Coordinates of C-alpha atoms in Angstrom, one line a residue:
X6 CA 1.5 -1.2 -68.8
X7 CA 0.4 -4.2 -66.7
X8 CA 3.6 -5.7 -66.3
X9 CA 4.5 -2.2 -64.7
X10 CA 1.8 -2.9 -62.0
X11 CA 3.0 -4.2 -58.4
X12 CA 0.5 -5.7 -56.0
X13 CA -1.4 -3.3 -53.9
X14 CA -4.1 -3.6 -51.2
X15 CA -6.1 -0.8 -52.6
X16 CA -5.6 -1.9 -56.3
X17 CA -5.5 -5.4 -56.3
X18 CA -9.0 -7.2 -55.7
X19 CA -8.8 -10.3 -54.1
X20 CA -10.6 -12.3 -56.8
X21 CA -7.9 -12.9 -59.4
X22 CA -6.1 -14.9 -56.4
X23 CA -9.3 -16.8 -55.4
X24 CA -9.4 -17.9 -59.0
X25 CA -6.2 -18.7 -59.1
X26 CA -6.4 -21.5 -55.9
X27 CA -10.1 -22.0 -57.2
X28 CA -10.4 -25.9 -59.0
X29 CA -13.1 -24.7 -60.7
X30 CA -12.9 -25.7 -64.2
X31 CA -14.5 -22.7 -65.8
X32 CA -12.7 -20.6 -63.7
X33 CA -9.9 -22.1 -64.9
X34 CA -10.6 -21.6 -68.3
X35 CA -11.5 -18.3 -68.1
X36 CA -7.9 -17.1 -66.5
X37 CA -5.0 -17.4 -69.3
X38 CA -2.2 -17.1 -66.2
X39 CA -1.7 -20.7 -65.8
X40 CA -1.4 -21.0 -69.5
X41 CA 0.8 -18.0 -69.5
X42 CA 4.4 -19.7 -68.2
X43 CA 4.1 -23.0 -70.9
X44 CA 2.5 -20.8 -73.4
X45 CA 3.0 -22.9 -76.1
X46 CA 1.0 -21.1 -78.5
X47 CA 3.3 -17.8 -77.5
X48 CA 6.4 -19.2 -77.7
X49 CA 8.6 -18.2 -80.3
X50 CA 9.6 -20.7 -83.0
X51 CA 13.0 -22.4 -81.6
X52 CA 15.0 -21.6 -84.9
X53 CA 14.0 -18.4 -84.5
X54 CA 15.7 -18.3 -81.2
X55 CA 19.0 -20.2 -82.5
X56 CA 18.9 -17.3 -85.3
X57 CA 18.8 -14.4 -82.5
X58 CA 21.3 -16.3 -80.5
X59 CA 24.2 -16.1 -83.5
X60 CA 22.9 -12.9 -84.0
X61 CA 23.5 -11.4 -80.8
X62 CA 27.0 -13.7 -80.8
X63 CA 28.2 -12.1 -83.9
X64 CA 27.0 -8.5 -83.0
X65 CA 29.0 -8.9 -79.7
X66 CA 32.0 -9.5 -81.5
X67 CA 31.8 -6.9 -83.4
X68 CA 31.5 -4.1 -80.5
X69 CA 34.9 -3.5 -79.6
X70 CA 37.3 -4.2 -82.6
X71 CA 37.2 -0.8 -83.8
X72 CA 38.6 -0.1 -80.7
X73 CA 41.1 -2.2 -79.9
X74 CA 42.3 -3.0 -83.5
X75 CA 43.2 0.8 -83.5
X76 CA 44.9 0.8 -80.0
X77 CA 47.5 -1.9 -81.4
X78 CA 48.0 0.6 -84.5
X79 CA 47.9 3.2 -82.7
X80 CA 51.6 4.7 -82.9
X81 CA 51.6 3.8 -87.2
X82 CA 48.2 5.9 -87.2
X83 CA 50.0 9.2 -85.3
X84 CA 52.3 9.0 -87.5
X85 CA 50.3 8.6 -90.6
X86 CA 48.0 11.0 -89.6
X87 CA 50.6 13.4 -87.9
X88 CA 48.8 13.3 -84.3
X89 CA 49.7 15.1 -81.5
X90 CA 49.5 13.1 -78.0
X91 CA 46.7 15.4 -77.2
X92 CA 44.7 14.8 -80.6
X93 CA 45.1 10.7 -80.0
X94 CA 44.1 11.1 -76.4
X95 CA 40.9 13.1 -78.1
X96 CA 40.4 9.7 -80.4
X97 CA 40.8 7.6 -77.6
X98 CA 38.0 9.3 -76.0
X99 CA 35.7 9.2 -79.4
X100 CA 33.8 5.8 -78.1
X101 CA 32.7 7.1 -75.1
X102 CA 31.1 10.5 -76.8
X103 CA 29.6 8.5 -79.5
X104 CA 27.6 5.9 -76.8
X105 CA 26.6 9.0 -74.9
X106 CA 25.2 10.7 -77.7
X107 CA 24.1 8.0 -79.4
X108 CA 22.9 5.7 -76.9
X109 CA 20.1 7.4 -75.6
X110 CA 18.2 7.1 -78.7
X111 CA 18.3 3.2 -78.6
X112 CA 15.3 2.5 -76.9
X113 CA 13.4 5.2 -79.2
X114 CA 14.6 4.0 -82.5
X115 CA 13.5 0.0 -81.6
X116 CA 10.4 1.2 -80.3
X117 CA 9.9 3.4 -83.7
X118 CA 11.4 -0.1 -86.2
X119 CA 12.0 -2.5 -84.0
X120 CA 14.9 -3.9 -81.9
X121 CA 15.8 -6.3 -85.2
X122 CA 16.1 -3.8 -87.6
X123 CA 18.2 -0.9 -85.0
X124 CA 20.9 -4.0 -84.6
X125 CA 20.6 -4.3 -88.5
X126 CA 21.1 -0.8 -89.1
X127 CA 24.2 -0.9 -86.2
X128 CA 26.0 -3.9 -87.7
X129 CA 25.8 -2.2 -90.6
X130 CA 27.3 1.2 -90.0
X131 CA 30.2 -0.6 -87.9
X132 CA 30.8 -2.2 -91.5
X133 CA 31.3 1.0 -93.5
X134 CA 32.8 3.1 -90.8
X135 CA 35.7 0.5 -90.6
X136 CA 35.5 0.2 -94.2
X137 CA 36.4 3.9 -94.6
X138 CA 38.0 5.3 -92.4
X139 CA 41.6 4.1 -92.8
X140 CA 41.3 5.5 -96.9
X141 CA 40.1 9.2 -96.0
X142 CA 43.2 10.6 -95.5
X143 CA 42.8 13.4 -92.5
X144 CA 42.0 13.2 -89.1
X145 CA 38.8 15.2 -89.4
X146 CA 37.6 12.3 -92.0
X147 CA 39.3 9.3 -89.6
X148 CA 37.5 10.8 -86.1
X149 CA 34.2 11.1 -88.8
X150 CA 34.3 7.7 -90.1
X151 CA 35.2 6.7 -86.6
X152 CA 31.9 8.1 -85.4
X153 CA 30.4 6.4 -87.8
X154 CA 31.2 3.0 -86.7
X155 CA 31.0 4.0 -83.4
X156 CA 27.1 5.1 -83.4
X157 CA 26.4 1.4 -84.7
X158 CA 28.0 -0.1 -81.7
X159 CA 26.6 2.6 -79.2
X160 CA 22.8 1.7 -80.0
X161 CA 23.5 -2.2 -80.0
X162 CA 25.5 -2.0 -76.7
X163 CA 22.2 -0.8 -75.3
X164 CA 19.8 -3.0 -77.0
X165 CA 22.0 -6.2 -76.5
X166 CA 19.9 -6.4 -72.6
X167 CA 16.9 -5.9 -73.9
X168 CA 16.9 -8.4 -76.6
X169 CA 18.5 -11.2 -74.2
X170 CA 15.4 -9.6 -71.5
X171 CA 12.6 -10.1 -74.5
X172 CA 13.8 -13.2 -76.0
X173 CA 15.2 -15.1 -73.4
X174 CA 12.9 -14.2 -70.0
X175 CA 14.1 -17.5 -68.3
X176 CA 18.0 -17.4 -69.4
X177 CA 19.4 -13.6 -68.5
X178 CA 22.4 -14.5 -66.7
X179 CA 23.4 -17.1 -69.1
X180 CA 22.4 -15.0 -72.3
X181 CA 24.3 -12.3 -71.2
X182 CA 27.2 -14.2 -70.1
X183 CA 27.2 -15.7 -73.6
X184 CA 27.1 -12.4 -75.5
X185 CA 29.6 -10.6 -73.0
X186 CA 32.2 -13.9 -73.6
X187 CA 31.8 -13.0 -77.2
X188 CA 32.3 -9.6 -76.5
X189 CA 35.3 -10.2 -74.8
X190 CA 36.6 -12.6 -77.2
X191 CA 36.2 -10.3 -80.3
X192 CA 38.4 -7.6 -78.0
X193 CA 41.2 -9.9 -77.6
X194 CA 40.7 -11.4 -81.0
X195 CA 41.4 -8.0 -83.0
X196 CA 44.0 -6.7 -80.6
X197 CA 46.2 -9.9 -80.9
X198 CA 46.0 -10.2 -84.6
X199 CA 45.5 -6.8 -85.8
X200 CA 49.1 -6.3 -86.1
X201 CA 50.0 -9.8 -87.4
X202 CA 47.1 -9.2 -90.7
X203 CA 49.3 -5.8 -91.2
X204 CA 52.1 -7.3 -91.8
X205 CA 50.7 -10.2 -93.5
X206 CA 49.0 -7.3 -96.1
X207 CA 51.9 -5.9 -97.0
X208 CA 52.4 -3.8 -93.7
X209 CA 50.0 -0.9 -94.3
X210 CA 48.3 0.0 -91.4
X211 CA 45.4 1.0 -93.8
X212 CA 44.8 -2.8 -94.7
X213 CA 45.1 -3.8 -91.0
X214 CA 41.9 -1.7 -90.1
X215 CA 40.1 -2.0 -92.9
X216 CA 39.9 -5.9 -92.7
X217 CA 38.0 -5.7 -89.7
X218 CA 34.8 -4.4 -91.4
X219 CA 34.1 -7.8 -93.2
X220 CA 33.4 -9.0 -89.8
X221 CA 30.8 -6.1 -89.2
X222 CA 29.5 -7.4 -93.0
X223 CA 29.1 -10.7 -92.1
X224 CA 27.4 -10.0 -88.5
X225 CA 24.5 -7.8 -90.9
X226 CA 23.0 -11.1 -91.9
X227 CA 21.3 -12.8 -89.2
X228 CA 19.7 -9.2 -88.3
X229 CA 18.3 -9.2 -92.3
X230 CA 15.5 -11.9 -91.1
X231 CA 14.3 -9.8 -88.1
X232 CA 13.9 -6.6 -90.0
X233 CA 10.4 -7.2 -90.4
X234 CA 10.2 -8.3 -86.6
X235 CA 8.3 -5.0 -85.2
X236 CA 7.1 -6.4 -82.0
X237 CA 8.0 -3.4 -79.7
X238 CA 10.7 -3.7 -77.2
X239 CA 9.4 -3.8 -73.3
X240 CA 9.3 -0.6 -72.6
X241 CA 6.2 0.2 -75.4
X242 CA 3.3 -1.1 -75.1
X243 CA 2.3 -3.9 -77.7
X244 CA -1.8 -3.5 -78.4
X245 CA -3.6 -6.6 -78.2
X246 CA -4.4 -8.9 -81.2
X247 CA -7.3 -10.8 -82.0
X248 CA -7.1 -14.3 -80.4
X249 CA -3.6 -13.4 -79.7
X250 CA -3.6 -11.9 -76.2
X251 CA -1.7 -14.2 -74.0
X252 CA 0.8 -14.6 -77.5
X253 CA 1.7 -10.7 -76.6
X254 CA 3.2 -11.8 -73.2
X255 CA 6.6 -12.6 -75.5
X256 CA 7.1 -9.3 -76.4
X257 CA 6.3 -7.6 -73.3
X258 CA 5.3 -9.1 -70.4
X259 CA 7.4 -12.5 -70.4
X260 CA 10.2 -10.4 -70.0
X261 CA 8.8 -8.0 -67.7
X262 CA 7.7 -10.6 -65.3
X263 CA 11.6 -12.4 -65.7
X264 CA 13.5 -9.8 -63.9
X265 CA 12.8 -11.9 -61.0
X266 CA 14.6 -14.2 -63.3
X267 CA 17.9 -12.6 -62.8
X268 CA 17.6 -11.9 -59.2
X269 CA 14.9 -9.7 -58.1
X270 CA 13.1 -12.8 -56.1
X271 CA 10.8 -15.3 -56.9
X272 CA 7.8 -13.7 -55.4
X273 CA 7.7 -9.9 -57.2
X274 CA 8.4 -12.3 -60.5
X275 CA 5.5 -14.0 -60.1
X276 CA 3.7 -11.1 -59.4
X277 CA 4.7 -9.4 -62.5
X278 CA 3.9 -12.6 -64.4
X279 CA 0.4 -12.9 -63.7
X280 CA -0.1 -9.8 -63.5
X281 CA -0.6 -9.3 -67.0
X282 CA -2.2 -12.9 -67.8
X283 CA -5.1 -12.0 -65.4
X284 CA -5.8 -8.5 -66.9
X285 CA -7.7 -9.6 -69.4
X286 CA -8.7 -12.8 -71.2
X287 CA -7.3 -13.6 -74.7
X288 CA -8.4 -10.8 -77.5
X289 CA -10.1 -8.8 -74.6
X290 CA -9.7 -5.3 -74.7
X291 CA -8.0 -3.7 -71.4
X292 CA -10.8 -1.4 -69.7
X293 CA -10.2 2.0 -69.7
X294 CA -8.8 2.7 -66.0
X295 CA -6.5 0.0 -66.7
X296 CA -5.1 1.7 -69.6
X297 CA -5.3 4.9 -67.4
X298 CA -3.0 2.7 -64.5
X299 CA -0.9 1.6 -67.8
X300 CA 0.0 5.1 -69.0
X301 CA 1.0 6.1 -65.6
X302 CA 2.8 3.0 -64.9
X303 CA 4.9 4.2 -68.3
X304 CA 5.6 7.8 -68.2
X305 CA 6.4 7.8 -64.0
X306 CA 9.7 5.9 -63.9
X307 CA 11.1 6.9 -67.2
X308 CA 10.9 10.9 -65.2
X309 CA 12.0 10.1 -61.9
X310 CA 14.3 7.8 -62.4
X311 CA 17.2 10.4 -61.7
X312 CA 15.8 10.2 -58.1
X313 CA 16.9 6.5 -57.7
X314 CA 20.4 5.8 -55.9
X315 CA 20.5 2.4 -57.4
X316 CA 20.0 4.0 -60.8
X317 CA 22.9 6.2 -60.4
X318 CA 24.9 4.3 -58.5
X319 CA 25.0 1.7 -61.8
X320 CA 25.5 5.0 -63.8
X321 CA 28.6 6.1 -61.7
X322 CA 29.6 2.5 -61.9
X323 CA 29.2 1.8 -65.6
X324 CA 31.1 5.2 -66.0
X325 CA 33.9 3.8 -64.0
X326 CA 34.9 1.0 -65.1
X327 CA 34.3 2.2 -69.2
X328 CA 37.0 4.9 -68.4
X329 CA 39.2 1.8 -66.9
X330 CA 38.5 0.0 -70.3
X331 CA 38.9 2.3 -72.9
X332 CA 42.3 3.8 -71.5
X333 CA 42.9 0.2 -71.3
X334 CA 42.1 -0.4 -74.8
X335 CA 44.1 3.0 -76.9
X336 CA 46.8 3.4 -74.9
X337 CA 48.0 0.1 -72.5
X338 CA 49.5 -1.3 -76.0
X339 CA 51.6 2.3 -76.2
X340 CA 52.6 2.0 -72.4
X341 CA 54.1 -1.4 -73.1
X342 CA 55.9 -0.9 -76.2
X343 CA 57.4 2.4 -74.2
X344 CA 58.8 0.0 -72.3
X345 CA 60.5 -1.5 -74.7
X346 CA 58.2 -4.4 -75.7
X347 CA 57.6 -5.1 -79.3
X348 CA 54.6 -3.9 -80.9
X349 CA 53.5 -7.1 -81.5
X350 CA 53.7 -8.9 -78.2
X351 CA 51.9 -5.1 -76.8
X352 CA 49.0 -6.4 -79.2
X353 CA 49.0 -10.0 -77.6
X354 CA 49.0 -8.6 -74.5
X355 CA 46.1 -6.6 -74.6
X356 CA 44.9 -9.5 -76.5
X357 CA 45.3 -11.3 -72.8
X358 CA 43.7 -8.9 -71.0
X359 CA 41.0 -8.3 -73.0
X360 CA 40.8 -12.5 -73.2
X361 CA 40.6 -12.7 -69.7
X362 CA 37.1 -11.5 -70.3
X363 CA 35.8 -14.6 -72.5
X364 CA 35.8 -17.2 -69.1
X365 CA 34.9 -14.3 -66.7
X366 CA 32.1 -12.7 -68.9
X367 CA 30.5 -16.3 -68.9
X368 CA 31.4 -17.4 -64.6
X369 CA 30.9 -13.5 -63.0
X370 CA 27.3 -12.9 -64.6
X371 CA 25.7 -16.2 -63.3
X372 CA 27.8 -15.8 -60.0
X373 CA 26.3 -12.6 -59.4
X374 CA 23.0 -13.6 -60.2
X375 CA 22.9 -16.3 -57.4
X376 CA 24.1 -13.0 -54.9
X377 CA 21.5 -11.3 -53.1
X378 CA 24.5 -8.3 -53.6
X379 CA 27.0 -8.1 -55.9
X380 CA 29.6 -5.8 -53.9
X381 CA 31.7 -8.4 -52.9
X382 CA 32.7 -9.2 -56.6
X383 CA 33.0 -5.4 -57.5
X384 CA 35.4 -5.0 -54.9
X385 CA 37.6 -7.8 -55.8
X386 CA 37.7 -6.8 -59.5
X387 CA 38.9 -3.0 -58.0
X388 CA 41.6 -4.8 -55.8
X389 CA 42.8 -6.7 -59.2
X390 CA 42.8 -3.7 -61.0
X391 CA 44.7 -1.8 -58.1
X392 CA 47.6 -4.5 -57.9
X393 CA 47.4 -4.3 -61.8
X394 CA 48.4 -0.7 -62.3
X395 CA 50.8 -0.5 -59.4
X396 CA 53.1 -3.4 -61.1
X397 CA 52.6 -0.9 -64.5
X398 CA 53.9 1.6 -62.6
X399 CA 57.0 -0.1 -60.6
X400 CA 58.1 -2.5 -63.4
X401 CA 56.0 -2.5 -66.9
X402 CA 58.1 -5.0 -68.8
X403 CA 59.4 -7.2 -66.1
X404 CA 55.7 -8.2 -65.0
X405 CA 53.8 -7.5 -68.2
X406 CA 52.1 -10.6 -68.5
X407 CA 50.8 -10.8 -64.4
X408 CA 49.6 -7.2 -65.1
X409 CA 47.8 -7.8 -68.5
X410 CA 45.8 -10.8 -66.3
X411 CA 45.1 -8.9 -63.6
X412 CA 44.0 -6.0 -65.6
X413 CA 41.9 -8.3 -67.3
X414 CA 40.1 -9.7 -64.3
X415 CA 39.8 -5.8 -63.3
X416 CA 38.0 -5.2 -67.0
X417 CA 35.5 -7.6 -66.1
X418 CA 32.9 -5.6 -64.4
X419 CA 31.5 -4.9 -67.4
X420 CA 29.5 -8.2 -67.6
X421 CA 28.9 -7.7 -63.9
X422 CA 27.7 -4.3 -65.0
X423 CA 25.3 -5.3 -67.2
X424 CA 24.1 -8.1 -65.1
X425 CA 23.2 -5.9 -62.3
X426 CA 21.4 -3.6 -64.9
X427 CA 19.0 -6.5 -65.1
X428 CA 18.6 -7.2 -61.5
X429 CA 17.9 -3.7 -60.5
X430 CA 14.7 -3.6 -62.4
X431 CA 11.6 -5.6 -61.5
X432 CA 9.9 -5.4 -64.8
X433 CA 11.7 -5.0 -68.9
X434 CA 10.3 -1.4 -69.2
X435 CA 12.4 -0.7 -66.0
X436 CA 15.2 -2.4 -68.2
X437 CA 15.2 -0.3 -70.9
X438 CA 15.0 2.9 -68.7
X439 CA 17.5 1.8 -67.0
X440 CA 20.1 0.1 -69.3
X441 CA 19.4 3.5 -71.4
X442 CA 20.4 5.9 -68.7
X443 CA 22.9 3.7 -66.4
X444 CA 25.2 3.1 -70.2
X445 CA 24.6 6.7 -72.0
X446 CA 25.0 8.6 -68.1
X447 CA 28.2 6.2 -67.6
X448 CA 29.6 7.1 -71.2
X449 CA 29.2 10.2 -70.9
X450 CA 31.2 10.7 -67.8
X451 CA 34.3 8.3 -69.0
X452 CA 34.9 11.0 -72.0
X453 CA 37.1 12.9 -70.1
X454 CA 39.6 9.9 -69.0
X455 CA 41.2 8.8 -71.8
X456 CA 41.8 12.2 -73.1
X457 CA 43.4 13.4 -69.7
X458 CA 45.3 10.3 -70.2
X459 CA 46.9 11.7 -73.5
X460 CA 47.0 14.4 -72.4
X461 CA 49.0 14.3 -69.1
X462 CA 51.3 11.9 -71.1
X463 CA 52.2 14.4 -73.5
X464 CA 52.8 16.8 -70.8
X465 CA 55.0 15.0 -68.3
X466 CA 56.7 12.7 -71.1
X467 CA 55.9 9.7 -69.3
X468 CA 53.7 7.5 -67.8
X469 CA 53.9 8.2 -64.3
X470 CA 51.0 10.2 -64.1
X471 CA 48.3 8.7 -66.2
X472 CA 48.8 5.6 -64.4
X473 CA 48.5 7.2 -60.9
X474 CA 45.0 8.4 -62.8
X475 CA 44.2 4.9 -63.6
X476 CA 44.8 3.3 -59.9
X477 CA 42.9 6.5 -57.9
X478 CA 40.1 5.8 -60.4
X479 CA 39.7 2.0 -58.9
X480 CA 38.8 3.4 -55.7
X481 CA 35.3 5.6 -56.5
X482 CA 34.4 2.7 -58.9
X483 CA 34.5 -0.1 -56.2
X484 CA 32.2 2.7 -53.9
X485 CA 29.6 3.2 -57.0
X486 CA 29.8 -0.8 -57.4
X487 CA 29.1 -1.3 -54.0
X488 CA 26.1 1.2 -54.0
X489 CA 24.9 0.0 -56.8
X490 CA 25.0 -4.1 -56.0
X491 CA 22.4 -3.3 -53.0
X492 CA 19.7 -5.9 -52.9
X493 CA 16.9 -3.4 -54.5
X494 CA 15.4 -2.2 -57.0
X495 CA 14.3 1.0 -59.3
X496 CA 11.0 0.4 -58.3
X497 CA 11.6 0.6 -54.4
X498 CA 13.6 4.1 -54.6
X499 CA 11.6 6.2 -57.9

């Protein structure tokens, strides 16, 4: 694709640059690059934007209450489902599978329908896996329904860069600071109130769960109207349309060329940007070696980027910090109501930790955007987290609310996570490749944590153990963070 394309001696004749400084007026008119950054005539409609914006807003809320709803439950729904320690540490590990599994067929299934209709489709399953899985009785049908819900979220978690990388080129770091905060926010949100709407319905934990799929109903709605949006997302390659050309920019390259945009450096950003404008001239046809360069430009990354540091340093990273948050998120309400807390201040304070999020999600993306590297902020986060478990270790109850907060800052690098993604890329097909493998490659290695976690709880009989897991984990997260917040790019290492 030409938004692929870097500048090369060898590759790059010298005219399009001549033109460029040229003040020749047909010259001018012949090139659509100057055109290409006002692009008025490409631009998408402004309530179209204000519709994607609530639509990735609502989606975000809706990615973790499945989760956290059932971690302050998660003691009624043992016993209602006669769970072993082992068996909940299993369910606690269920997200992480299903974003693995499911996750890596995100960036297929919006190039096959479009990124619109896979968020549709997402929102939609979250809706009736939430809707039935508290009414099926076993925990075969619970862990099902579970799944269910779960495979919605996975392929929106990895399509929620993309979109914010298509739709908003110029605004990455705040886009994704405003979707993380709403991320963040519906976390707290269903793990403070969860347990306040049981009781309030009658105090069946049934009711408590199931409440949270009208959300999921409601967030279907704003997707509806980009069902029939089928531009392809930047990683496929969108043909040409008649008097359209420079038009195609939005779907593609705009957000190629915007990596720069969220740190990469002005100059490979404007490289990227004209590179596509000065291809061809509106409702041209690309020649035939440029379509050759396109292909190659394509297929290369997406099979080596396993040879990029960068790429799995994020991976190791992402993987990290998701184990961090999903223990965080099944079992830290258990841990505190072990301690004697009441179930429903463990709800509020996972609420707090998971609220810490909402300001941070917002500050730590457009902080890290303004770094050249983004290991100083990693390691602080792992310090937070570090203090945060040893207080849960020496005195749970006494210091529960320092610990929620500074467990909270700890859960943070997941903005900072995705952030990075788009730095680390200098063009939206690197994006995708790399948002695709750094989240399912990270899922896939947090499965194991919060299983051990149940596991070694039901085992030693306390929480001694699992917690010692939880601070020793801190350490090879803030070296993957580190590795991964070096000033580079996909590009430089694949």
């Amino acid at each position: 694709m030409p938004h692929d394309e870097t500048p090369a001696p060898t590759q790059a004749p010298p005219q399009p640059q001549t033109l460029n400084r040229s003040s020749a007026g047909s010259a001018a008119a012949r090139l659509p690059a100057p055109r290409l950054p006002g692009a008025v005539d490409a631009a998408p409609a402004p309530w179209l934007l204000r519709l994607i914006a609530v639509g990735l807003v609502l989606a975000a809320l809706n990615l973790r209450p499945a989760i956290t709803s059932l971690g302050a439950l998660l003691e009624e729904v043992r016993e209602g489902l006669h769970m072993s320690g082992s068996v909940a540490g299993l369910l606690t590990s269920v997200p992480p599978l299903c974003f693995a599994v499911f996750g890596v067929m995100a960036p297929r299934l919006a190039r096959r329908f479009g990124a619109g209709t896979v968020v549709c489709a997402g929102m939609a399953a979250i809706a009736a896996g939430l809707a039935i899985r508290p009414y099926i009785g076993s925990t075969a049908g619970f862990l099902a329904a579970s799944a269910l819900a779960l495979m919605g979220i996975a392929v929106s978690n990895i399509l929620m860069p993309v979109i914010v990388k298509r739709w908003f080129p110029d605004r990455v770091g705040t886009m994704t600071g405003l979707y993380s905060m709403a991320l963040a926010l519906g976390t707290a949100l269903a793990a403070a109130v969860t347990v306040p709407l049981t009781g309030a319905l009658g105090g069946n934990w049934q009711s408590g769960l199931a409440v949270w799929a009208v959300l999921a109903a409601v967030a279907v709605l704003p997707w509806i109207v980009l069902v029939r949006d089928r531009t392809p997302a930047p990683g496929q390659r969108e043909a040409t349309r008649p008097g359209r050309g420079s038009g195609t920019a939005v779907g593609s390259g705009a957000a190629s060329g915007s990596a720069s945009g969220s740190g990469s450096g002005s100059a490979s950003g404007s490289a990227d940007r004209s590179g596509p404008a000065s291809a061809s001239a509106p409702g041209s046809v690309p020649s035939s070696a440029s379509g050759s360069a396109d292909a190659r430009s394509a297929e290369a990354p997406a099979l080596r980027i396993t040879r990029s540091r960068t790429a799995w340093g994020l991976a190791c990273f992402f993987g990290l910090q998701a184990t961090a948050a999903y223990i965080t998120m099944g079992w830290m309400p258990q841990i505190f109501r072990d301690a004697g807390v009441p179930a429903g201040t463990a709800g509020v304070l996972l609420a707090v930790t998971m609220a810490m999020g909402v300001p941070l999600a917002f500050v730590i993306p457009r902080v890290a955007g303004r770094l050249r590297q983004q290991g100083p902020i990693v390691v602080v986060l792992g310090l937070c987290g570090l203090i945060g478990y040893t207080g849960l270790y020496l005195a749970p109850a006494a210091g529960a609310w320092a610990w929620a907060l500074l467990l909270g800052v700890a859960n943070c690098a997941f903005p900072l996570a995705l952030t990075m993604i788009g730095m680390r890329s200098r063009t939206g097909a690197g994006v995708v490749r790399l948002s695709a493998f750094a989240q399912s490659t990270g899922y896939l290695l947090s499965i194991p944590g919060p299983l051990l976690v149940g596991v070694l709880y039901q085992h030693s009989g306390g929480w001694g153990l699992p917690i010692a897991l939880m601070a020793g984990l801190m350490i090879p997260q803030m070296v993957a963070g580190v590795l991964a917040g070096r000033d580079r790019t996909i590009e430089d290492e694949c």
